[in-house]
PDB file of C-alpha atoms in Angstrom:
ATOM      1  CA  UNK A   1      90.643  72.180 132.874  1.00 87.00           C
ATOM      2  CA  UNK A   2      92.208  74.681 130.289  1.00 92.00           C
ATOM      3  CA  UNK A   3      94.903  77.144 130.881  1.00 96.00           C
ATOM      4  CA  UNK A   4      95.256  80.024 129.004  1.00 97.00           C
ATOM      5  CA  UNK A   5      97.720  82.760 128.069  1.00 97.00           C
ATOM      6  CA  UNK A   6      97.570  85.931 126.070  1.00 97.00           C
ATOM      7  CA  UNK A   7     100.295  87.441 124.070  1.00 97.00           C
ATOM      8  CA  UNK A   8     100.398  90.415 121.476  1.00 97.00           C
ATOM      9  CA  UNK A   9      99.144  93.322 123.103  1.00 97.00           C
ATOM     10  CA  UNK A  10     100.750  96.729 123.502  1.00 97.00           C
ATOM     11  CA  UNK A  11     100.621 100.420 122.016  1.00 98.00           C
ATOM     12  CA  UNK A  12      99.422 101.440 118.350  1.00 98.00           C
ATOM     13  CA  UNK A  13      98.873 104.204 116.511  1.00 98.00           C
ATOM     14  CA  UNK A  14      95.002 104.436 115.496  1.00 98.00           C
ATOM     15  CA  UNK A  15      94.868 102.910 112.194  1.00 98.00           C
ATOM     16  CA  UNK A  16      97.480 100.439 112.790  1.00 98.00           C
ATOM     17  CA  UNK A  17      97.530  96.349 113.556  1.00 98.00           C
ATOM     18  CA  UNK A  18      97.913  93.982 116.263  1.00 98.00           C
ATOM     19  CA  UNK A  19      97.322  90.255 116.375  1.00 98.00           C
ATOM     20  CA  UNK A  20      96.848  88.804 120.149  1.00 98.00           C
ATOM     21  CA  UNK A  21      97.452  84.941 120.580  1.00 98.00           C
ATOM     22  CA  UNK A  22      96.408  82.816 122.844  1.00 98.00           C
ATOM     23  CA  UNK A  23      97.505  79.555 124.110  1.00 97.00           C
ATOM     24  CA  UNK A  24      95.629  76.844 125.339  1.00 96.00           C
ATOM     25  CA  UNK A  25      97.290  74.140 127.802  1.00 94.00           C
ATOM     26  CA  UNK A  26      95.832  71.362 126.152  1.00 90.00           C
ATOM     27  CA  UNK A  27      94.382  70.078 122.560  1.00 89.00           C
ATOM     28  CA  UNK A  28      91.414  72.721 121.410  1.00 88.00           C
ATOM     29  CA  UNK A  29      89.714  70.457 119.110  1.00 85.00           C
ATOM     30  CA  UNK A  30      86.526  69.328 121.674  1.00 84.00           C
ATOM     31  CA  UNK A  31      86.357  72.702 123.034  1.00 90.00           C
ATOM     32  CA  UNK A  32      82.879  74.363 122.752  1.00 93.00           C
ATOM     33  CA  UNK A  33      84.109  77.413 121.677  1.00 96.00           C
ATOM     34  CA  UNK A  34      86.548  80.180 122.340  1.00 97.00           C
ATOM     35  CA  UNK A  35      86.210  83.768 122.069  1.00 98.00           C
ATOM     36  CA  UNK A  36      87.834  87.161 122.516  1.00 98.00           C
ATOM     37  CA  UNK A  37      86.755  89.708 125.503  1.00 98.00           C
ATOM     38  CA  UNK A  38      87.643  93.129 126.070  1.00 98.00           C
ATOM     39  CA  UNK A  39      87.118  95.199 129.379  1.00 98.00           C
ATOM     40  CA  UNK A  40      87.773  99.508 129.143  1.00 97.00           C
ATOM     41  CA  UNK A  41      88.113 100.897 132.108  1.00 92.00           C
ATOM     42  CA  UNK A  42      84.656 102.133 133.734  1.00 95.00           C
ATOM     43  CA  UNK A  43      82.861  99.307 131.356  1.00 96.00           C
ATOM     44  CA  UNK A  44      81.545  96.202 131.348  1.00 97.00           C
ATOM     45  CA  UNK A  45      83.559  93.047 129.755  1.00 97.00           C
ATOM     46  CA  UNK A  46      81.947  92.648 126.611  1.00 97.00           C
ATOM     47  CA  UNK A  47      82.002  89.959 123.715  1.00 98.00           C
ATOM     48  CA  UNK A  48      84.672  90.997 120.828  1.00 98.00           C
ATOM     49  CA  UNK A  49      84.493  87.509 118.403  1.00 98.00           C
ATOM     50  CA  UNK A  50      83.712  83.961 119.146  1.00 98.00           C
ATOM     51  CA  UNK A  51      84.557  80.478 116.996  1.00 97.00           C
ATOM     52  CA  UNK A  52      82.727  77.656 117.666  1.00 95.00           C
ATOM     53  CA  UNK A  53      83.868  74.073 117.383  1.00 92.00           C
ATOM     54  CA  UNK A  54      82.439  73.574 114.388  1.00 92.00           C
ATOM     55  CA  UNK A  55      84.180  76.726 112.423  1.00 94.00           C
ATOM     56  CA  UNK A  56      81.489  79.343 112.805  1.00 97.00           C
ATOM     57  CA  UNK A  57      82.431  82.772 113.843  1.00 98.00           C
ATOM     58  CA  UNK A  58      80.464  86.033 115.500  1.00 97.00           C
ATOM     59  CA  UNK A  59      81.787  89.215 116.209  1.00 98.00           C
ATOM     60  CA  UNK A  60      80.476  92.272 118.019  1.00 97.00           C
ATOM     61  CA  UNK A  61      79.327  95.103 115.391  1.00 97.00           C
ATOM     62  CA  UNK A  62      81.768  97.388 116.011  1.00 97.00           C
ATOM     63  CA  UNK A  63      84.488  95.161 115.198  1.00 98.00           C
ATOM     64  CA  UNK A  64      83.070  93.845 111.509  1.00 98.00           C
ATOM     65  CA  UNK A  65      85.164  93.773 108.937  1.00 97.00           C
ATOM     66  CA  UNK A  66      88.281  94.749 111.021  1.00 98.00           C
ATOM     67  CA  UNK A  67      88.982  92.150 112.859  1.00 98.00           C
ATOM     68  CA  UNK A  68      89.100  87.918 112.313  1.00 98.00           C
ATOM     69  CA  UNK A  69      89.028  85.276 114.988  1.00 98.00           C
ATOM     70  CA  UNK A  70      91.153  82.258 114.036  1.00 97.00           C
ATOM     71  CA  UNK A  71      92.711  79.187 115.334  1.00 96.00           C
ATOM     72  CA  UNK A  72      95.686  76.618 114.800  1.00 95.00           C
ATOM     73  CA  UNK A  73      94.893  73.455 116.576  1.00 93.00           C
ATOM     74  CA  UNK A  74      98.114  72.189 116.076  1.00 94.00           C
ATOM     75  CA  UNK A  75      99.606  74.763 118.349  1.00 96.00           C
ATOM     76  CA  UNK A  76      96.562  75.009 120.276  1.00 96.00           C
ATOM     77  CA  UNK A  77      96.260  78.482 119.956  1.00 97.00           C
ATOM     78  CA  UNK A  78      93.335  80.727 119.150  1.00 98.00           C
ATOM     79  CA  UNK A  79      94.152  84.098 117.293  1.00 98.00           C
ATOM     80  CA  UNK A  80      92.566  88.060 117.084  1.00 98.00           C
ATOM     81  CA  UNK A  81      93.986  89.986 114.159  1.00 98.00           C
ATOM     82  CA  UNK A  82      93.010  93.460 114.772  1.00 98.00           C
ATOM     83  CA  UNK A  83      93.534  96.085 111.698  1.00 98.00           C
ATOM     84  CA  UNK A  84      92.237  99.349 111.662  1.00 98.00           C
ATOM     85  CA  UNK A  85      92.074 100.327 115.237  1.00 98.00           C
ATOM     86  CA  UNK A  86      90.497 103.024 116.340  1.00 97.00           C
ATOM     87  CA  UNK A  87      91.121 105.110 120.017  1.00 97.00           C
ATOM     88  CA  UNK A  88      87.573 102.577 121.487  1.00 96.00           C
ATOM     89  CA  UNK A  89      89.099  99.718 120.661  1.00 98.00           C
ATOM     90  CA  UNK A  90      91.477 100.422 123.809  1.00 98.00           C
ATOM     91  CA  UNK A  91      91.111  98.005 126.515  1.00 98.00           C
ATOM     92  CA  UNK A  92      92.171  94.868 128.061  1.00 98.00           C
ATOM     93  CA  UNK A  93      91.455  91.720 125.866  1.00 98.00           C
ATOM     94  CA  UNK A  94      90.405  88.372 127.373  1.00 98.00           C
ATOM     95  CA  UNK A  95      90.640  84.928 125.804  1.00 98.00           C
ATOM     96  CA  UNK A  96      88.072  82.416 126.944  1.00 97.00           C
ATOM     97  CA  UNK A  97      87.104  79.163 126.305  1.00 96.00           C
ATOM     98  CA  UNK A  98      84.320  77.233 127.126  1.00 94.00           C
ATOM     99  CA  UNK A  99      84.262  73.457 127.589  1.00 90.00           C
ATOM    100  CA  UNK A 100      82.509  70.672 128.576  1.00 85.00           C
ATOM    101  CA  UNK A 101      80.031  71.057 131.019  1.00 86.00           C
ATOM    102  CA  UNK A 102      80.076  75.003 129.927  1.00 86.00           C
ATOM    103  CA  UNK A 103      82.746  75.817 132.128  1.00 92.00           C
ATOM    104  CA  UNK A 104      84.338  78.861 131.247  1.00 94.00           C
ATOM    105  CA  UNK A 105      88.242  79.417 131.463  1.00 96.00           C
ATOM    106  CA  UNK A 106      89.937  82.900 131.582  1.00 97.00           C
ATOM    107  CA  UNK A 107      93.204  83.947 130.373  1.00 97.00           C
ATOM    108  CA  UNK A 108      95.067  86.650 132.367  1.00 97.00           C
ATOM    109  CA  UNK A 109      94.687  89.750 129.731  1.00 97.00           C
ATOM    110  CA  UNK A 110      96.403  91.539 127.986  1.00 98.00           C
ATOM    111  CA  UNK A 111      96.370  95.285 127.552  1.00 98.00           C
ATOM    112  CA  UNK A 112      95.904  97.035 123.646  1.00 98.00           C
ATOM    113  CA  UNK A 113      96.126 100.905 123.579  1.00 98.00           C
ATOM    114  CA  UNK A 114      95.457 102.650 120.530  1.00 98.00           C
ATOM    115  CA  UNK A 115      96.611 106.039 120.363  1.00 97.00           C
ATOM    116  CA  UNK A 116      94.969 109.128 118.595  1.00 93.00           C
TER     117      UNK A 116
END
């Protein structure tokens, strides 16, 4: 079982930065993969960026080029570095990873609003 807790969202201007964290209860390293979600309100939760255990990465289209998926497993902690946002990218961002047996573990959320 993995616990997981999100940090680093909050209010921005469009254009501006944020980078959300999230910590894992226990060592990453065998995890499948973990990923970012985001949910707007009236919307479906939708992939944002995934890294697998090996090192690759995805990311939806609409977030190319602006934002990276990284990791530290020595503080067990997955990362989303968001630049250029833009008024869409408002919503409530998920971290999830998915272990053994593909279960799938939710963080809590945390809430990014990008101004106009």
């Amino acid at each position: 079982q993995v616990q997981l807790v999100e940090s680093g969202g909050g209010l921005v201007q469009s254009g501006g930065s944020l980078r959300l964290s999230c910590a894992a209860s226990r060592n990453i390293f065998n995890i499948n993969s973990m990923a970012w979600y985001r949910q707007a309100p009236g919307k479906q939760r939708e992939l944002v960026a995934r890294i697998f255990s090996g090192g690759f990465t995805l990311y939806v289209d609409s977030v190319k080029g602006r934002f990276t998926i990284s990791r530290d497993f020595a503080k067990n902690t997955v990362y989303l570095q968001m630049n250029s946002l833009k008024p869409g990218d408002t919503a409530v961002y998920y971290c999830n990873a998915n272990a053994a047996q593909n279960l799938d573990y939710w963080g809590q959320g945390t809430q990014v609003t990008v101004s106009s």
